[in-house]
């Protein structure tokens, strides 16, 4: 059974940084997979933030975070990270990680469906 555990959330002032981690068990990133970060703010729909194709290393970002957030992976640890810099109050949300096999050719990791989700990590950015 696949389990995803997020960590690293917290509260920070605008302009600060946080790094989220997502550790997968029951799943190997050595398989051709997409692993992504999504977020949902109160009253808003869930949106894709960043994703990575685990074999090719291609990364995908939402326009709202491009240049500020960086997704990376450590396949030996089956872990994906999201480094978030220059945080803004509008980045406040519950952040979820997700993993699944690549479902499209070429991979579209930010927009494909995912069947394995973590429990979420809260990120709060104050102005």
JSON list of N, CA and C in Angstrom, two decimals, residues 82-119:
[
{"chain": "A", "resi": 82, "resn": "UNK", "atom": "N", "xyz": [9.98, 20.31, -1.93]},
{"chain": "A", "resi": 82, "resn": "UNK", "atom": "CA", "xyz": [9.52, 21.55, -2.54]},
{"chain": "A", "resi": 82, "resn": "UNK", "atom": "C", "xyz": [10.14, 22.70, -1.75]},
{"chain": "A", "resi": 83, "resn": "UNK", "atom": "N", "xyz": [11.14, 23.32, -2.35]},
{"chain": "A", "resi": 83, "resn": "UNK", "atom": "CA", "xyz": [11.76, 24.49, -1.74]},
{"chain": "A", "resi": 83, "resn": "UNK", "atom": "C", "xyz": [10.97, 25.72, -2.15]},
{"chain": "A", "resi": 84, "resn": "UNK", "atom": "N", "xyz": [10.46, 26.44, -1.16]},
{"chain": "A", "resi": 84, "resn": "UNK", "atom": "CA", "xyz": [9.61, 27.59, -1.42]},
{"chain": "A", "resi": 84, "resn": "UNK", "atom": "C", "xyz": [10.31, 28.85, -0.90]},
{"chain": "A", "resi": 85, "resn": "UNK", "atom": "N", "xyz": [10.66, 29.72, -1.81]},
{"chain": "A", "resi": 85, "resn": "UNK", "atom": "CA", "xyz": [11.31, 30.98, -1.45]},
{"chain": "A", "resi": 85, "resn": "UNK", "atom": "C", "xyz": [10.41, 32.15, -1.79]},
{"chain": "A", "resi": 86, "resn": "UNK", "atom": "N", "xyz": [10.75, 33.30, -1.24]},
{"chain": "A", "resi": 86, "resn": "UNK", "atom": "CA", "xyz": [9.98, 34.54, -1.51]},
{"chain": "A", "resi": 86, "resn": "UNK", "atom": "C", "xyz": [8.49, 34.30, -1.33]},
{"chain": "A", "resi": 87, "resn": "UNK", "atom": "N", "xyz": [8.14, 33.68, -0.22]},
{"chain": "A", "resi": 87, "resn": "UNK", "atom": "CA", "xyz": [6.75, 33.32, 0.00]},
{"chain": "A", "resi": 87, "resn": "UNK", "atom": "C", "xyz": [5.87, 34.55, 0.14]},
{"chain": "A", "resi": 88, "resn": "UNK", "atom": "N", "xyz": [4.64, 34.41, -0.34]},
{"chain": "A", "resi": 88, "resn": "UNK", "atom": "CA", "xyz": [3.65, 35.48, -0.31]},
{"chain": "A", "resi": 88, "resn": "UNK", "atom": "C", "xyz": [2.43, 35.03, 0.49]},
{"chain": "A", "resi": 89, "resn": "UNK", "atom": "N", "xyz": [1.68, 35.96, 1.03]},
{"chain": "A", "resi": 89, "resn": "UNK", "atom": "CA", "xyz": [0.46, 35.56, 1.76]},
{"chain": "A", "resi": 89, "resn": "UNK", "atom": "C", "xyz": [-0.47, 34.69, 0.91]},
{"chain": "A", "resi": 90, "resn": "UNK", "atom": "N", "xyz": [-0.51, 34.92, -0.39]},
{"chain": "A", "resi": 90, "resn": "UNK", "atom": "CA", "xyz": [-1.39, 34.12, -1.25]},
{"chain": "A", "resi": 90, "resn": "UNK", "atom": "C", "xyz": [-0.88, 32.68, -1.44]},
{"chain": "A", "resi": 91, "resn": "UNK", "atom": "N", "xyz": [0.31, 32.36, -0.93]},
{"chain": "A", "resi": 91, "resn": "UNK", "atom": "CA", "xyz": [0.78, 30.98, -0.94]},
{"chain": "A", "resi": 91, "resn": "UNK", "atom": "C", "xyz": [0.22, 30.18, 0.23]},
{"chain": "A", "resi": 92, "resn": "UNK", "atom": "N", "xyz": [-0.49, 30.84, 1.14]},
{"chain": "A", "resi": 92, "resn": "UNK", "atom": "CA", "xyz": [-1.08, 30.15, 2.28]},
{"chain": "A", "resi": 92, "resn": "UNK", "atom": "C", "xyz": [-2.09, 29.12, 1.82]},
{"chain": "A", "resi": 93, "resn": "UNK", "atom": "N", "xyz": [-1.89, 27.87, 2.25]},
{"chain": "A", "resi": 93, "resn": "UNK", "atom": "CA", "xyz": [-2.76, 26.78, 1.82]},
{"chain": "A", "resi": 93, "resn": "UNK", "atom": "C", "xyz": [-2.34, 25.50, 2.52]},
{"chain": "A", "resi": 94, "resn": "UNK", "atom": "N", "xyz": [-3.16, 24.48, 2.33]},
{"chain": "A", "resi": 94, "resn": "UNK", "atom": "CA", "xyz": [-2.79, 23.11, 2.71]},
{"chain": "A", "resi": 94, "resn": "UNK", "atom": "C", "xyz": [-2.12, 22.49, 1.49]},
{"chain": "A", "resi": 95, "resn": "UNK", "atom": "N", "xyz": [-0.89, 22.05, 1.66]},
{"chain": "A", "resi": 95, "resn": "UNK", "atom": "CA", "xyz": [-0.11, 21.51, 0.55]},
{"chain": "A", "resi": 95, "resn": "UNK", "atom": "C", "xyz": [-0.11, 19.98, 0.63]},
{"chain": "A", "resi": 96, "resn": "UNK", "atom": "N", "xyz": [-0.44, 19.36, -0.50]},
{"chain": "A", "resi": 96, "resn": "UNK", "atom": "CA", "xyz": [-0.49, 17.91, -0.59]},
{"chain": "A", "resi": 96, "resn": "UNK", "atom": "C", "xyz": [0.54, 17.43, -1.61]},
{"chain": "A", "resi": 97, "resn": "UNK", "atom": "N", "xyz": [1.14, 16.29, -1.34]},
{"chain": "A", "resi": 97, "resn": "UNK", "atom": "CA", "xyz": [1.93, 15.65, -2.38]},
{"chain": "A", "resi": 97, "resn": "UNK", "atom": "C", "xyz": [1.15, 14.45, -2.92]},
{"chain": "A", "resi": 98, "resn": "UNK", "atom": "N", "xyz": [1.47, 14.08, -4.13]},
{"chain": "A", "resi": 98, "resn": "UNK", "atom": "CA", "xyz": [0.79, 12.98, -4.80]},
{"chain": "A", "resi": 98, "resn": "UNK", "atom": "C", "xyz": [1.78, 12.26, -5.72]},
{"chain": "A", "resi": 99, "resn": "UNK", "atom": "N", "xyz": [1.55, 10.98, -5.95]},
{"chain": "A", "resi": 99, "resn": "UNK", "atom": "CA", "xyz": [2.41, 10.21, -6.84]},
{"chain": "A", "resi": 99, "resn": "UNK", "atom": "C", "xyz": [1.58, 9.21, -7.62]},
{"chain": "A", "resi": 100, "resn": "UNK", "atom": "N", "xyz": [1.96, 8.98, -8.86]},
{"chain": "A", "resi": 100, "resn": "UNK", "atom": "CA", "xyz": [1.30, 7.97, -9.67]},
{"chain": "A", "resi": 100, "resn": "UNK", "atom": "C", "xyz": [2.18, 7.66, -10.88]},
{"chain": "A", "resi": 101, "resn": "UNK", "atom": "N", "xyz": [1.86, 6.60, -11.57]},
{"chain": "A", "resi": 101, "resn": "UNK", "atom": "CA", "xyz": [2.58, 6.29, -12.80]},
{"chain": "A", "resi": 101, "resn": "UNK", "atom": "C", "xyz": [2.31, 7.40, -13.82]},
{"chain": "A", "resi": 102, "resn": "UNK", "atom": "N", "xyz": [3.21, 7.55, -14.76]},
{"chain": "A", "resi": 102, "resn": "UNK", "atom": "CA", "xyz": [3.00, 8.51, -15.83]},
{"chain": "A", "resi": 102, "resn": "UNK", "atom": "C", "xyz": [1.80, 8.05, -16.66]},
{"chain": "A", "resi": 103, "resn": "UNK", "atom": "N", "xyz": [0.86, 8.93, -16.87]},
{"chain": "A", "resi": 103, "resn": "UNK", "atom": "CA", "xyz": [-0.39, 8.56, -17.55]},
{"chain": "A", "resi": 103, "resn": "UNK", "atom": "C", "xyz": [-0.48, 9.11, -18.98]},
{"chain": "A", "resi": 104, "resn": "UNK", "atom": "N", "xyz": [0.43, 9.97, -19.38]},
{"chain": "A", "resi": 104, "resn": "UNK", "atom": "CA", "xyz": [0.37, 10.53, -20.73]},
{"chain": "A", "resi": 104, "resn": "UNK", "atom": "C", "xyz": [1.75, 10.47, -21.36]},
{"chain": "A", "resi": 105, "resn": "UNK", "atom": "N", "xyz": [1.79, 10.51, -22.65]},
{"chain": "A", "resi": 105, "resn": "UNK", "atom": "CA", "xyz": [3.04, 10.57, -23.40]},
{"chain": "A", "resi": 105, "resn": "UNK", "atom": "C", "xyz": [2.97, 11.76, -24.35]},
{"chain": "A", "resi": 106, "resn": "UNK", "atom": "N", "xyz": [3.79, 12.82, -24.18]},
{"chain": "A", "resi": 106, "resn": "UNK", "atom": "CA", "xyz": [4.81, 12.93, -23.13]},
{"chain": "A", "resi": 106, "resn": "UNK", "atom": "C", "xyz": [4.18, 13.18, -21.76]},
{"chain": "A", "resi": 107, "resn": "UNK", "atom": "N", "xyz": [4.95, 13.05, -20.70]},
{"chain": "A", "resi": 107, "resn": "UNK", "atom": "CA", "xyz": [4.38, 13.28, -19.37]},
{"chain": "A", "resi": 107, "resn": "UNK", "atom": "C", "xyz": [3.86, 14.70, -19.21]},
{"chain": "A", "resi": 108, "resn": "UNK", "atom": "N", "xyz": [2.71, 14.80, -18.57]},
{"chain": "A", "resi": 108, "resn": "UNK", "atom": "CA", "xyz": [2.14, 16.10, -18.20]},
{"chain": "A", "resi": 108, "resn": "UNK", "atom": "C", "xyz": [1.85, 16.03, -16.71]},
{"chain": "A", "resi": 109, "resn": "UNK", "atom": "N", "xyz": [2.92, 16.07, -15.94]},
{"chain": "A", "resi": 109, "resn": "UNK", "atom": "CA", "xyz": [2.82, 15.71, -14.52]},
{"chain": "A", "resi": 109, "resn": "UNK", "atom": "C", "xyz": [2.01, 16.71, -13.70]},
{"chain": "A", "resi": 110, "resn": "UNK", "atom": "N", "xyz": [1.86, 17.94, -14.17]},
{"chain": "A", "resi": 110, "resn": "UNK", "atom": "CA", "xyz": [1.11, 18.90, -13.37]},
{"chain": "A", "resi": 110, "resn": "UNK", "atom": "C", "xyz": [-0.39, 18.78, -13.61]},
{"chain": "A", "resi": 111, "resn": "UNK", "atom": "N", "xyz": [-0.78, 18.14, -14.71]},
{"chain": "A", "resi": 111, "resn": "UNK", "atom": "CA", "xyz": [-2.20, 18.10, -15.04]},
{"chain": "A", "resi": 111, "resn": "UNK", "atom": "C", "xyz": [-2.80, 16.71, -15.05]},
{"chain": "A", "resi": 112, "resn": "UNK", "atom": "N", "xyz": [-1.98, 15.68, -14.92]},
{"chain": "A", "resi": 112, "resn": "UNK", "atom": "CA", "xyz": [-2.55, 14.33, -14.98]},
{"chain": "A", "resi": 112, "resn": "UNK", "atom": "C", "xyz": [-3.26, 14.00, -13.68]},
{"chain": "A", "resi": 113, "resn": "UNK", "atom": "N", "xyz": [-4.04, 12.90, -13.72]},
{"chain": "A", "resi": 113, "resn": "UNK", "atom": "CA", "xyz": [-4.71, 12.42, -12.52]},
{"chain": "A", "resi": 113, "resn": "UNK", "atom": "C", "xyz": [-3.72, 11.67, -11.63]},
{"chain": "A", "resi": 114, "resn": "UNK", "atom": "N", "xyz": [-3.97, 11.73, -10.33]},
{"chain": "A", "resi": 114, "resn": "UNK", "atom": "CA", "xyz": [-3.16, 11.02, -9.35]},
{"chain": "A", "resi": 114, "resn": "UNK", "atom": "C", "xyz": [-4.08, 10.18, -8.47]},
{"chain": "A", "resi": 115, "resn": "UNK", "atom": "N", "xyz": [-3.59, 9.02, -8.08]},
{"chain": "A", "resi": 115, "resn": "UNK", "atom": "CA", "xyz": [-4.41, 8.16, -7.24]},
{"chain": "A", "resi": 115, "resn": "UNK", "atom": "C", "xyz": [-3.86, 7.99, -5.83]},
{"chain": "A", "resi": 116, "resn": "UNK", "atom": "N", "xyz": [-2.65, 8.50, -5.56]},
{"chain": "A", "resi": 116, "resn": "UNK", "atom": "CA", "xyz": [-2.04, 8.36, -4.24]},
{"chain": "A", "resi": 116, "resn": "UNK", "atom": "C", "xyz": [-1.73, 9.75, -3.69]},
{"chain": "A", "resi": 117, "resn": "UNK", "atom": "N", "xyz": [-2.29, 10.05, -2.53]},
{"chain": "A", "resi": 117, "resn": "UNK", "atom": "CA", "xyz": [-2.18, 11.38, -1.94]},
{"chain": "A", "resi": 117, "resn": "UNK", "atom": "C", "xyz": [-1.72, 11.32, -0.49]},
{"chain": "A", "resi": 118, "resn": "UNK", "atom": "N", "xyz": [-0.98, 12.34, -0.08]},
{"chain": "A", "resi": 118, "resn": "UNK", "atom": "CA", "xyz": [-0.61, 12.48, 1.32]},
{"chain": "A", "resi": 118, "resn": "UNK", "atom": "C", "xyz": [-1.71, 13.18, 2.10]},
{"chain": "A", "resi": 119, "resn": "UNK", "atom": "N", "xyz": [-1.45, 13.38, 3.38]},
{"chain": "A", "resi": 119, "resn": "UNK", "atom": "CA", "xyz": [-2.48, 13.95, 4.26]},
{"chain": "A", "resi": 119, "resn": "UNK", "atom": "C", "xyz": [-2.46, 15.46, 4.28]}
]
